[in-house]
Each structure stands twice: as structure tokens, then as C-alpha cells.
Short mmCIF file of N, CA and C in Angstrom, two decimals:
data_model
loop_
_atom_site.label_atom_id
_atom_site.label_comp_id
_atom_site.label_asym_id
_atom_site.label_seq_id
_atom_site.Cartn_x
_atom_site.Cartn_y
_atom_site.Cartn_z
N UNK A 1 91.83 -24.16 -164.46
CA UNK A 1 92.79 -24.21 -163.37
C UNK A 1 92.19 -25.00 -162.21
N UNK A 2 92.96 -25.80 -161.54
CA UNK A 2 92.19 -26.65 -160.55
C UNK A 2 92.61 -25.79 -159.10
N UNK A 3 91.92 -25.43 -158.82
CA UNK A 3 92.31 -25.09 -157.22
C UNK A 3 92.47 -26.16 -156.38
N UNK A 4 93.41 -25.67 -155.20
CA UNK A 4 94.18 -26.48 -154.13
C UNK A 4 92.43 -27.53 -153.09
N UNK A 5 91.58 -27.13 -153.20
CA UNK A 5 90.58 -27.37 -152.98
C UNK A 5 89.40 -28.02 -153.12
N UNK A 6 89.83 -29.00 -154.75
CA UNK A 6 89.02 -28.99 -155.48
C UNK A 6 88.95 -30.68 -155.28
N UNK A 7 88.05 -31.39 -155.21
CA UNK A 7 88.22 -32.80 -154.49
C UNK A 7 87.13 -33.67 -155.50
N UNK A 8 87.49 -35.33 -155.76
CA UNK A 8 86.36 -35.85 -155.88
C UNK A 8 85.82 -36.60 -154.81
N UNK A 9 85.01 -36.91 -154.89
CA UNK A 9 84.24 -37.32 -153.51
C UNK A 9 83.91 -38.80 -153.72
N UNK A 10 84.09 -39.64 -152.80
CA UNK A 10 83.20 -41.01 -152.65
C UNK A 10 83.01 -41.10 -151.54
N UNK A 11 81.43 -40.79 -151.97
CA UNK A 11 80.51 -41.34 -150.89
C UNK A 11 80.03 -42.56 -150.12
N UNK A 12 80.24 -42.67 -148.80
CA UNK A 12 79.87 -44.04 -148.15
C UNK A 12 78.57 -43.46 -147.82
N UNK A 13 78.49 -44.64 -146.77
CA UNK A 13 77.03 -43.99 -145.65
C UNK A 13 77.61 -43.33 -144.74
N UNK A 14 78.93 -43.66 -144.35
CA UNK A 14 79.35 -42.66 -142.64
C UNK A 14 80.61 -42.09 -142.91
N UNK A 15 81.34 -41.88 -144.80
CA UNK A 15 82.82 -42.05 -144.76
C UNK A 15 82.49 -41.22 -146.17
N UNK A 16 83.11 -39.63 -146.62
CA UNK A 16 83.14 -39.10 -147.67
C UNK A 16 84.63 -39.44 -147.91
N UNK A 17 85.35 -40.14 -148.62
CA UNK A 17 86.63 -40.43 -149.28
C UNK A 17 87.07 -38.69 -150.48
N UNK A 18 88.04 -38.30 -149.35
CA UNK A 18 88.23 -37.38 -150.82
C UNK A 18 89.98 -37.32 -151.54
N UNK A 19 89.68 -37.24 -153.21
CA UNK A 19 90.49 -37.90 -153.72
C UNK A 19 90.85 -36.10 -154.61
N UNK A 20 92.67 -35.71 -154.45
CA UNK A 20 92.93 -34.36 -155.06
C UNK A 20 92.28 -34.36 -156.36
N UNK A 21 91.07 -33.74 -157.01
CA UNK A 21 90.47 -33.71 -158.35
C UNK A 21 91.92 -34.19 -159.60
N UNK A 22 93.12 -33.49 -159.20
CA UNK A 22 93.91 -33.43 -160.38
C UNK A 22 94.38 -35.04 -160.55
N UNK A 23 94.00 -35.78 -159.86
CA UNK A 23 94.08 -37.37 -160.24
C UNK A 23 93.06 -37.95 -161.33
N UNK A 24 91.86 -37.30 -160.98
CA UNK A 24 91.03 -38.36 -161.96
C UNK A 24 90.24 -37.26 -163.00
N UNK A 25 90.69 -38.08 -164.23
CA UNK A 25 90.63 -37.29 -165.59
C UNK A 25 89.03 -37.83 -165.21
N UNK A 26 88.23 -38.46 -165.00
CA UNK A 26 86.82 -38.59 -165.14
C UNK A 26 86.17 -39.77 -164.67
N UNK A 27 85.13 -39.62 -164.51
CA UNK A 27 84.33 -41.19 -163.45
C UNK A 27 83.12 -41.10 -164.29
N UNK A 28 82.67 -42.38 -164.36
CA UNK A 28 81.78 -42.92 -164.89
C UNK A 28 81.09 -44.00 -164.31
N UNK A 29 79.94 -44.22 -164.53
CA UNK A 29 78.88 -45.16 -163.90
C UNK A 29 79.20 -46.81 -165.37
N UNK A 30 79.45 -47.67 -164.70
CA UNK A 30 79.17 -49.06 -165.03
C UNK A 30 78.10 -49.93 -164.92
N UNK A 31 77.12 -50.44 -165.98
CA UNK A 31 76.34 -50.92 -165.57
C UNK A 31 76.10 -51.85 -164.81
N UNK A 32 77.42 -52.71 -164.82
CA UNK A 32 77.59 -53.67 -164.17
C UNK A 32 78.66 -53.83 -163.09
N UNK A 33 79.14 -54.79 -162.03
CA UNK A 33 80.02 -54.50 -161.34
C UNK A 33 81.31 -55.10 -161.90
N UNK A 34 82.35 -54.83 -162.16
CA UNK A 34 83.42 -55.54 -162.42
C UNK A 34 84.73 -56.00 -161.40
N UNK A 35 84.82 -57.21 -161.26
CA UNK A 35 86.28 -57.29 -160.52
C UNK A 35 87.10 -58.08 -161.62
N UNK A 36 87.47 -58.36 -162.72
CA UNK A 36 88.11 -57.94 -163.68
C UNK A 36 89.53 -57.16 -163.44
N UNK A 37 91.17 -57.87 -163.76
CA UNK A 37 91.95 -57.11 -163.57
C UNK A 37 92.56 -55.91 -164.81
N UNK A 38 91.29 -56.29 -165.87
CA UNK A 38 91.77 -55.30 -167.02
C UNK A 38 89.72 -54.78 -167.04
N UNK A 39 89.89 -53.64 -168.01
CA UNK A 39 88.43 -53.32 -168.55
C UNK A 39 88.81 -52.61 -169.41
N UNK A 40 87.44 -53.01 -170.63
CA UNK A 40 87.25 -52.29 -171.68
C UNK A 40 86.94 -51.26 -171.46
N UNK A 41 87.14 -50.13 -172.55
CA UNK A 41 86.48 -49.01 -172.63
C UNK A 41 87.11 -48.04 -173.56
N UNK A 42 86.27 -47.27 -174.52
CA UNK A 42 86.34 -46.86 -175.64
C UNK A 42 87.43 -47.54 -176.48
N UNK A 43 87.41 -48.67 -176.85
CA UNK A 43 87.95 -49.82 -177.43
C UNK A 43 89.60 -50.06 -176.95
N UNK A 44 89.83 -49.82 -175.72
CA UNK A 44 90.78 -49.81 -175.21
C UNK A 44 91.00 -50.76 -173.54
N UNK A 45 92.28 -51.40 -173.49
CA UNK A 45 91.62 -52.41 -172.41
C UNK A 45 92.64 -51.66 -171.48
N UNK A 46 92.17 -51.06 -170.44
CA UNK A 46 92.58 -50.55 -169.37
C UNK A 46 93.25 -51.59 -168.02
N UNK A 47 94.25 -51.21 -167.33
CA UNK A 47 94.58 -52.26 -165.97
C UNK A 47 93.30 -51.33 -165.37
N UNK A 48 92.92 -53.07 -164.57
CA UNK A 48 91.78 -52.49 -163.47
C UNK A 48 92.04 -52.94 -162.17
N UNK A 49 91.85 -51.82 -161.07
CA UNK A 49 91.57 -52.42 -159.79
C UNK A 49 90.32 -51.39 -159.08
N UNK A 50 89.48 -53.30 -158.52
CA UNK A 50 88.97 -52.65 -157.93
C UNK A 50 88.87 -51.93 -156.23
N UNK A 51 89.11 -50.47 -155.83
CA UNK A 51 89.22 -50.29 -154.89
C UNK A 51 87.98 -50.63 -153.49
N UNK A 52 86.59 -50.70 -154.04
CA UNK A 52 85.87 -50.44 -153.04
C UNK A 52 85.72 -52.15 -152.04
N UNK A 53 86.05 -53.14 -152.11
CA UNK A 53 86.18 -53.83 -151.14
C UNK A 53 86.95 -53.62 -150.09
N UNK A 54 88.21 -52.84 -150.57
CA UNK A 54 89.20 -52.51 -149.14
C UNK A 54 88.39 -51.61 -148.81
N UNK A 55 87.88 -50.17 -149.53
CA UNK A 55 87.85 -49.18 -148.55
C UNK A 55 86.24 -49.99 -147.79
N UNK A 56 85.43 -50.43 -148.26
CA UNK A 56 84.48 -51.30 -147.02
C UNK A 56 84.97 -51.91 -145.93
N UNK A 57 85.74 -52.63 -146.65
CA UNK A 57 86.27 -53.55 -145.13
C UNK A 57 87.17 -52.66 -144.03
N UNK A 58 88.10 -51.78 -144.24
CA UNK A 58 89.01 -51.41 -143.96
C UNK A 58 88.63 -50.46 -143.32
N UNK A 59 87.67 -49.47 -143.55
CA UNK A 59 87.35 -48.37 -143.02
C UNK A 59 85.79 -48.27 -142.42
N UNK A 60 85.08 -49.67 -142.60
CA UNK A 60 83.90 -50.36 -141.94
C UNK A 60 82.55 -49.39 -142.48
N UNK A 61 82.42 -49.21 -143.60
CA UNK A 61 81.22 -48.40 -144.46
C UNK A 61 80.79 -49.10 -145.56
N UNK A 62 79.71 -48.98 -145.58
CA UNK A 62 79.01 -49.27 -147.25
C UNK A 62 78.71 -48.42 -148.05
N UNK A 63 78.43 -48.66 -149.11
CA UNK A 63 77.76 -48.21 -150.32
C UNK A 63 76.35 -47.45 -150.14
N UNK A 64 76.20 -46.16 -150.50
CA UNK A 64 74.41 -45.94 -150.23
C UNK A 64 73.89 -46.54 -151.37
N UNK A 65 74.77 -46.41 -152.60
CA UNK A 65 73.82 -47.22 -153.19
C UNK A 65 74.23 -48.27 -153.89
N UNK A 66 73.96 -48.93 -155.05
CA UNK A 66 73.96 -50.10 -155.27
C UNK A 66 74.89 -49.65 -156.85
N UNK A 67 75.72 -49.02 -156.43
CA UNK A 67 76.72 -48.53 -157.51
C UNK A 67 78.12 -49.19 -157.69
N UNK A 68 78.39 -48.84 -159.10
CA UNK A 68 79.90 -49.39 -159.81
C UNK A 68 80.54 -48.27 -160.88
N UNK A 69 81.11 -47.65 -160.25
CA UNK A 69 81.82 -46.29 -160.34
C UNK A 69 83.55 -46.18 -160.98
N UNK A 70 83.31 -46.45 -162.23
CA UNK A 70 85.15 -46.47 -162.56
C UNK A 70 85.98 -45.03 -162.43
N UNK A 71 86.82 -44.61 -161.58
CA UNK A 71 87.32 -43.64 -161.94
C UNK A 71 88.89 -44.28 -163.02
N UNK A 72 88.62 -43.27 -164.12
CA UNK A 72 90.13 -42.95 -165.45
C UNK A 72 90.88 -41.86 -164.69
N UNK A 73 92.40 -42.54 -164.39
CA UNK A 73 93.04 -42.02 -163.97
C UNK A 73 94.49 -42.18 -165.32
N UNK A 74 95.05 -41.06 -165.19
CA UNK A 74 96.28 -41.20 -166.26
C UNK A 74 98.15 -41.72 -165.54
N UNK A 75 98.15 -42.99 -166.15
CA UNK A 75 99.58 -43.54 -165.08
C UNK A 75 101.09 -42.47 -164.82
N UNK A 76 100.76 -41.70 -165.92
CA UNK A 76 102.32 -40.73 -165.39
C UNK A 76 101.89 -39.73 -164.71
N UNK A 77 100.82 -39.86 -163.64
CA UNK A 77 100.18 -38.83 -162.46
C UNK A 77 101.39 -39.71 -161.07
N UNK A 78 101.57 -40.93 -161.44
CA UNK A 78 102.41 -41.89 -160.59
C UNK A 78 103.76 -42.45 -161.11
N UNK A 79 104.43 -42.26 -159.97
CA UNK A 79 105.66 -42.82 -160.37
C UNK A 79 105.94 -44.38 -161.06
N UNK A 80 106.84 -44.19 -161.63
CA UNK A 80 107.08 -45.62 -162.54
C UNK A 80 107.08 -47.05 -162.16
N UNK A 81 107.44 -47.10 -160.41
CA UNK A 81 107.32 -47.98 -159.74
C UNK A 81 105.92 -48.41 -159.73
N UNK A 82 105.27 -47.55 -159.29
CA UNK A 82 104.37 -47.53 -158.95
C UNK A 82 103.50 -48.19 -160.59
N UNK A 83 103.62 -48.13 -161.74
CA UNK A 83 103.25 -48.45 -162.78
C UNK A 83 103.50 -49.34 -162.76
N UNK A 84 104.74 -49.75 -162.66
CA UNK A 84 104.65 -51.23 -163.33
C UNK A 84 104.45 -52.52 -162.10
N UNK A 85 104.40 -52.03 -160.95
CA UNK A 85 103.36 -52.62 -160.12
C UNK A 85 102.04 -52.76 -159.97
N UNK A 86 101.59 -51.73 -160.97
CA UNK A 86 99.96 -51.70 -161.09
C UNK A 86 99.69 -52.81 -162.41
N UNK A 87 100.83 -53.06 -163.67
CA UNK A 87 100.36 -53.86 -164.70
C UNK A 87 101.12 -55.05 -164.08
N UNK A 88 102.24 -55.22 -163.04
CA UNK A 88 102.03 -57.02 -162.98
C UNK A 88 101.23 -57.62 -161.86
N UNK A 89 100.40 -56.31 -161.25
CA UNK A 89 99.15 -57.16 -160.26
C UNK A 89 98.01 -56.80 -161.31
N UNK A 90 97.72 -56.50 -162.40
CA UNK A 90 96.61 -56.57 -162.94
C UNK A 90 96.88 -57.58 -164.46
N UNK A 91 98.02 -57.98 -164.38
CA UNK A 91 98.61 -58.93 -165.61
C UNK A 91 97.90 -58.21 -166.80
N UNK A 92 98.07 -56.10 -166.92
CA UNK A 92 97.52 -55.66 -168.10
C UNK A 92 98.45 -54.23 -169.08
N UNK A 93 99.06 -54.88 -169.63
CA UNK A 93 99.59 -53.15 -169.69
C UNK A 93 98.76 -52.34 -170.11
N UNK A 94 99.40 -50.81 -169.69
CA UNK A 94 98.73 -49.56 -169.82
C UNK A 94 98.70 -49.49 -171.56
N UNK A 95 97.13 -49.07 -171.81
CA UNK A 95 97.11 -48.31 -172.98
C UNK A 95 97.42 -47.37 -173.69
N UNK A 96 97.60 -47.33 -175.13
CA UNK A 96 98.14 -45.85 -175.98
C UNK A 96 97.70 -44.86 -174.96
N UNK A 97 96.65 -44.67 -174.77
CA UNK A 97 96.29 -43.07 -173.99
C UNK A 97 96.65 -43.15 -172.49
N UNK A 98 97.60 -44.23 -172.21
CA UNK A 98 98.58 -44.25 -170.90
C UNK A 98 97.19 -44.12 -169.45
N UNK A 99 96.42 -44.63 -169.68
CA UNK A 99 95.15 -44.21 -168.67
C UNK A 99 94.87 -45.81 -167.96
N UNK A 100 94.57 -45.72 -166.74
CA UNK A 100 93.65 -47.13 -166.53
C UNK A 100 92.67 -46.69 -165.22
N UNK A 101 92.49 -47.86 -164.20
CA UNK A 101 90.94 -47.07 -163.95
C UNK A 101 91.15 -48.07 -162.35
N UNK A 102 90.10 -47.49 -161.85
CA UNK A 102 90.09 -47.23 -159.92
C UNK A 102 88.59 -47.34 -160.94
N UNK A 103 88.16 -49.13 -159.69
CA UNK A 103 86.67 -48.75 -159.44
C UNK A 103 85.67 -48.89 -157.61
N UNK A 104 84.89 -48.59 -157.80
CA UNK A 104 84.40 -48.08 -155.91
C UNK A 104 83.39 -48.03 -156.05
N UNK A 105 82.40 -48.75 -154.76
CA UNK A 105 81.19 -48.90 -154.86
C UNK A 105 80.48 -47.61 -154.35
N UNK A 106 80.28 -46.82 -154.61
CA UNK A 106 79.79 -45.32 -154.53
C UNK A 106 79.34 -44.73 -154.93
N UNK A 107 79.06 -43.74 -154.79
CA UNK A 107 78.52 -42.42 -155.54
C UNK A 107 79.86 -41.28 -155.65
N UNK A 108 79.81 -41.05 -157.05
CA UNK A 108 80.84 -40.12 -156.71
C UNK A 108 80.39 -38.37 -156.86
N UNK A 109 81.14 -37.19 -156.51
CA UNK A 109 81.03 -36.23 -156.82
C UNK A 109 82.19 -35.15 -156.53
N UNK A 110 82.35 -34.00 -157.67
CA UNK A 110 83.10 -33.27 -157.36
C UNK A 110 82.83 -32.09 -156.14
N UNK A 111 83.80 -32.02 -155.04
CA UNK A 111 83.41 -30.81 -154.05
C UNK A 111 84.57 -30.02 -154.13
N UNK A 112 84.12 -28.54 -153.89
CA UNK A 112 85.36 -27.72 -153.30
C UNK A 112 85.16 -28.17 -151.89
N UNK A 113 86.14 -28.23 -150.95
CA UNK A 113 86.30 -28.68 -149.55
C UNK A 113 86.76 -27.63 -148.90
N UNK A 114 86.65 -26.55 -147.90
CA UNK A 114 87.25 -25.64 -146.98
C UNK A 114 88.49 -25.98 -146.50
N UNK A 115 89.69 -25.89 -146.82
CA UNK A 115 90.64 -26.97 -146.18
C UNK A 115 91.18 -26.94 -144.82
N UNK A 116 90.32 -25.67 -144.33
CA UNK A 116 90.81 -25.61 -142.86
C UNK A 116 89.77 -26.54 -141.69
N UNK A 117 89.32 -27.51 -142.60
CA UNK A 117 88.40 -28.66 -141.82
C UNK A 117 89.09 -29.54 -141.91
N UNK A 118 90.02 -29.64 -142.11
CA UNK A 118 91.07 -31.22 -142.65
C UNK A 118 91.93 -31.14 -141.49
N UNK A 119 92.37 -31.98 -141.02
CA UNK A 119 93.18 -31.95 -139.99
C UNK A 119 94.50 -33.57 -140.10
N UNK A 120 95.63 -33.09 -139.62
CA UNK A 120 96.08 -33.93 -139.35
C UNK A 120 95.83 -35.71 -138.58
N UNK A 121 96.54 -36.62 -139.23
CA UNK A 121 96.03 -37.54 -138.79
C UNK A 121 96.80 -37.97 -137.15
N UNK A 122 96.48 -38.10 -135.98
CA UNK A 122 97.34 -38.26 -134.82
C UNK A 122 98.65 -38.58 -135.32
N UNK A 123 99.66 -38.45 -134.40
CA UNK A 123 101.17 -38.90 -134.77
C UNK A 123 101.07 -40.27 -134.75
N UNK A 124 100.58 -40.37 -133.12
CA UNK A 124 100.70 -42.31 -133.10
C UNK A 124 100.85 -42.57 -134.16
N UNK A 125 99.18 -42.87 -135.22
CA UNK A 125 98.89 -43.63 -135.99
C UNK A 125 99.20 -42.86 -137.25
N UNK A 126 99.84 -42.11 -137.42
CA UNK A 126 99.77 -41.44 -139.21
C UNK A 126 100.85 -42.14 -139.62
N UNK A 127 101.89 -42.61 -139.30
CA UNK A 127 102.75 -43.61 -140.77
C UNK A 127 101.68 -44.83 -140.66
N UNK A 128 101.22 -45.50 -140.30
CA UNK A 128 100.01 -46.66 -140.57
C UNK A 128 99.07 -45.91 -141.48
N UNK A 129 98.08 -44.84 -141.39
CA UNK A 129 97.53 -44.35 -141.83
C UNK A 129 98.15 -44.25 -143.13
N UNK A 130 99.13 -43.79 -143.16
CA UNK A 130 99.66 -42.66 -144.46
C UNK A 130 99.82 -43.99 -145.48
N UNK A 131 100.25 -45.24 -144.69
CA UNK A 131 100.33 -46.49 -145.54
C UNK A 131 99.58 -47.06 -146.81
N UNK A 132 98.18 -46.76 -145.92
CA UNK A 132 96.64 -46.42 -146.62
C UNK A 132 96.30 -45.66 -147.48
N UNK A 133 97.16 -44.95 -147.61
CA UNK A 133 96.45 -43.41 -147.95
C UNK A 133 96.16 -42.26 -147.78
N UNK A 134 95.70 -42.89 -146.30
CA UNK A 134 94.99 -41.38 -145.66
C UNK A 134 95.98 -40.11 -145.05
N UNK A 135 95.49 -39.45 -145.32
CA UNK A 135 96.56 -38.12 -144.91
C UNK A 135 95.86 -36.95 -144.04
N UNK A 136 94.50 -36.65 -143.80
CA UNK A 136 93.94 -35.70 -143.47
C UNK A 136 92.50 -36.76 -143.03
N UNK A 137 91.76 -36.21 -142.16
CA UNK A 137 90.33 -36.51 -141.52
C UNK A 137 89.80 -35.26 -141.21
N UNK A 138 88.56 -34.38 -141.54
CA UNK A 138 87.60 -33.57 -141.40
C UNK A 138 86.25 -34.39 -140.89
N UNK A 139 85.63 -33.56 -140.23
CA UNK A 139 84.42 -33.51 -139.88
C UNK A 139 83.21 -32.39 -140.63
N UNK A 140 82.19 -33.12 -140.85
CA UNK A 140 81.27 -31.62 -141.58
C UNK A 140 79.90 -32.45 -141.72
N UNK A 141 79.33 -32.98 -142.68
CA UNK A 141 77.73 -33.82 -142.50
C UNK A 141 78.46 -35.04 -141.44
N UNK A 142 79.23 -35.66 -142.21
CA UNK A 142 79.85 -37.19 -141.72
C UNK A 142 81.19 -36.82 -141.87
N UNK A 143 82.56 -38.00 -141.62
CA UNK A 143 83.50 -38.03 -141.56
C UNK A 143 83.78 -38.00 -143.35
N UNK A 144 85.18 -37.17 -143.38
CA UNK A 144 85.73 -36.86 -144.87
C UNK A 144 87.28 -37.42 -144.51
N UNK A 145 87.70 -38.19 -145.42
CA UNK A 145 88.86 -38.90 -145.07
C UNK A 145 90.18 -38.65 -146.30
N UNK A 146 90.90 -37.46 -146.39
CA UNK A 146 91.39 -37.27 -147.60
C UNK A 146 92.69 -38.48 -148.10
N UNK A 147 92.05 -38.89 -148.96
CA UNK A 147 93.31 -40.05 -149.58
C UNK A 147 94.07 -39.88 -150.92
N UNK A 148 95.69 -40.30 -151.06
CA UNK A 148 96.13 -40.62 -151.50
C UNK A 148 95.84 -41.60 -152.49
N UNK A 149 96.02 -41.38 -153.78
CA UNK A 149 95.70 -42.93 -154.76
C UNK A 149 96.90 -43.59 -154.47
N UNK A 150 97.65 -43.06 -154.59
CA UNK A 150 98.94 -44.34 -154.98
C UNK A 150 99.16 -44.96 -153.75
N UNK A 151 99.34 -44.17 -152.65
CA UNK A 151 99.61 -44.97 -151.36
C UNK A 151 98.36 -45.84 -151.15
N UNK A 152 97.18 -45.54 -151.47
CA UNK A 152 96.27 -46.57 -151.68
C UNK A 152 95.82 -47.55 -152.44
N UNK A 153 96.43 -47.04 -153.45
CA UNK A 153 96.97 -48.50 -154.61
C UNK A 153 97.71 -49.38 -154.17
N UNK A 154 99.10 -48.72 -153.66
CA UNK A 154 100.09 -49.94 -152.92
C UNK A 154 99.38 -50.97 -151.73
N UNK A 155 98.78 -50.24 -151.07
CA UNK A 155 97.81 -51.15 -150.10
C UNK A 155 97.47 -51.97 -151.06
N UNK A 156 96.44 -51.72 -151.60
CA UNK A 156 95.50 -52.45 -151.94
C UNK A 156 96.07 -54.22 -153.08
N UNK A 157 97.09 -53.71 -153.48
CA UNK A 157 98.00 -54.58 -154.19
C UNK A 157 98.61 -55.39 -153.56
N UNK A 158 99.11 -55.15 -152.74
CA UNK A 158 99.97 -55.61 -151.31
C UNK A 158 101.28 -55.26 -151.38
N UNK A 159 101.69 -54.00 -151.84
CA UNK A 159 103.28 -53.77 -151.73
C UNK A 159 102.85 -52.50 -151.17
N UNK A 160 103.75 -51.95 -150.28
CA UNK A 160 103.89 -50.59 -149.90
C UNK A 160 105.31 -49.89 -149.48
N UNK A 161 106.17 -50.11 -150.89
CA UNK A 161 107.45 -49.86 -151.27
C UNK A 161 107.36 -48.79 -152.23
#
């Protein structure tokens, strides 16, 4: 059972990204870095995007380390729009096991998160925000920034329809 709580984590140096666990069936380390709009894996060619150049630029953090981190995510976690905008910006369709993959220069890890550290994002700026992704900001070692995949997929693609 996944509790309401249950988060994966990507780690920056000043920015913990946290992503609802029930999105990503599993993350894995790459030996290499890929920007590649498809990737192999277990003989299957996945749509790929990679996320961690936006969240660097965008949210002004690096990498602690010198990592290439695919998260497998499964496409009917997202609406259909949202699918077939992900295979004609990655020119890949989704595989038999309906899965493709989010990669980020990070470290990743699973946390339970206290959720009464999460806080709303200001009014001003939360439809800009929410555009992104972001939906919640906590404080605790460093800043924890809870995101949305899909609204951060659409960013990152350039549609946010």
C-alpha cells in the first residue's frame, strides 16, 4: 500500500524535487548520460525525456553528483493527451509494457515526507508555478519542492494544454 506520504526524491545541492512514489514504477542508474528521444531497456525502446536540464536551469541547482538516473514511469498514470504528446515530441511510441522513462541528473531516493512541512505555493505565483509542476515548497535540511510529472512534462515539451 503506498501511503499519502510516500515520495521519490531528487536530489540537487540546494533543491530536494519530490515526485508522489505512485508515479515511478522504478529508477535506475545509467552508465552513461543519455539525451536520446527513445532508450533501450530490457529489449524494449522506451520514449525518452530528459528532465534534468530544465530542472537545472529553471530552478538554478546542480547535480551533487555526476549522475544519470532514468526514472520507468507507466503512460496510463497520464492522460491520453498527455501520451500522445509525449510520443510526437520523442518521435517514439510507447512499448508493449506501456512504460517509458524521465531521466535527471541526481541522486535519487525514496522518503516518507511529514506533509505538514509542505506548504502552499503563494497565490501570486502558483498558476505559473503549477505550470511547472510545482505544487507545494517545504523547508527541512534544504528546500523540497513537490512536483507534478505531467505538468512537468508539458513544460518541458513545450505545450502546457
Amino acid at each position: 500500500m503506498v501511503a499519502i506520504n510516500h515520495f521519490t526524491c531528487l536530489s540537487y545541492n540546494t533543491i530536494d524535487f519530490l515526485i508522489h512514489s505512485k508515479y515511478v514504477l522504478f529508477g535506475i542508474h545509467l552508465p552513461d548520460k543519455v539525451n536520446d528521444a527513445h532508450i533501450t531497456f530490457e529489449n524494449e525502446v522506451l520514449p525518452h525525456i530528459n528532465l534534468g536540464p530544465f530542472l537545472e536551469e529553471h530552478f538554478v541547482c546542480k547535480s551533487i553528483h555526476d549522475c544519470n538516473i532514468m526514472l520507468v514511469m507507466k503512460k496510463n498514470d497520464f492522460d491520453t493527451s498527455l501520451q500522445k504528446k509525449i510520443v510526437h515530441y520523442t518521435g517514439t511510441d510507447f512499448p508493449a509494457s506501456g512504460t517509458f522513462a524521465l531521466s535527471v541528473n541526481s541522486d535519487i531516493a525514496t522518503k516518507e515526507i511529514d506533509l505538514s512541512i509542505l506548504k502552499l505555493i503563494p497565490k501570486g505565483i502558483r498558476e505559473k508555478q503549477k505550470k511547472c509542476g510545482v505544487h507545494a515548497i517545504g523547508f527541512a535540511k534544504q528546500r523540497m519542492i513537490l512536483i507534478t510529472p505531467d505538468n512537468l512534462i508539458r513544460t518541458v515539451i513545450g505545450v502546457n494544454s
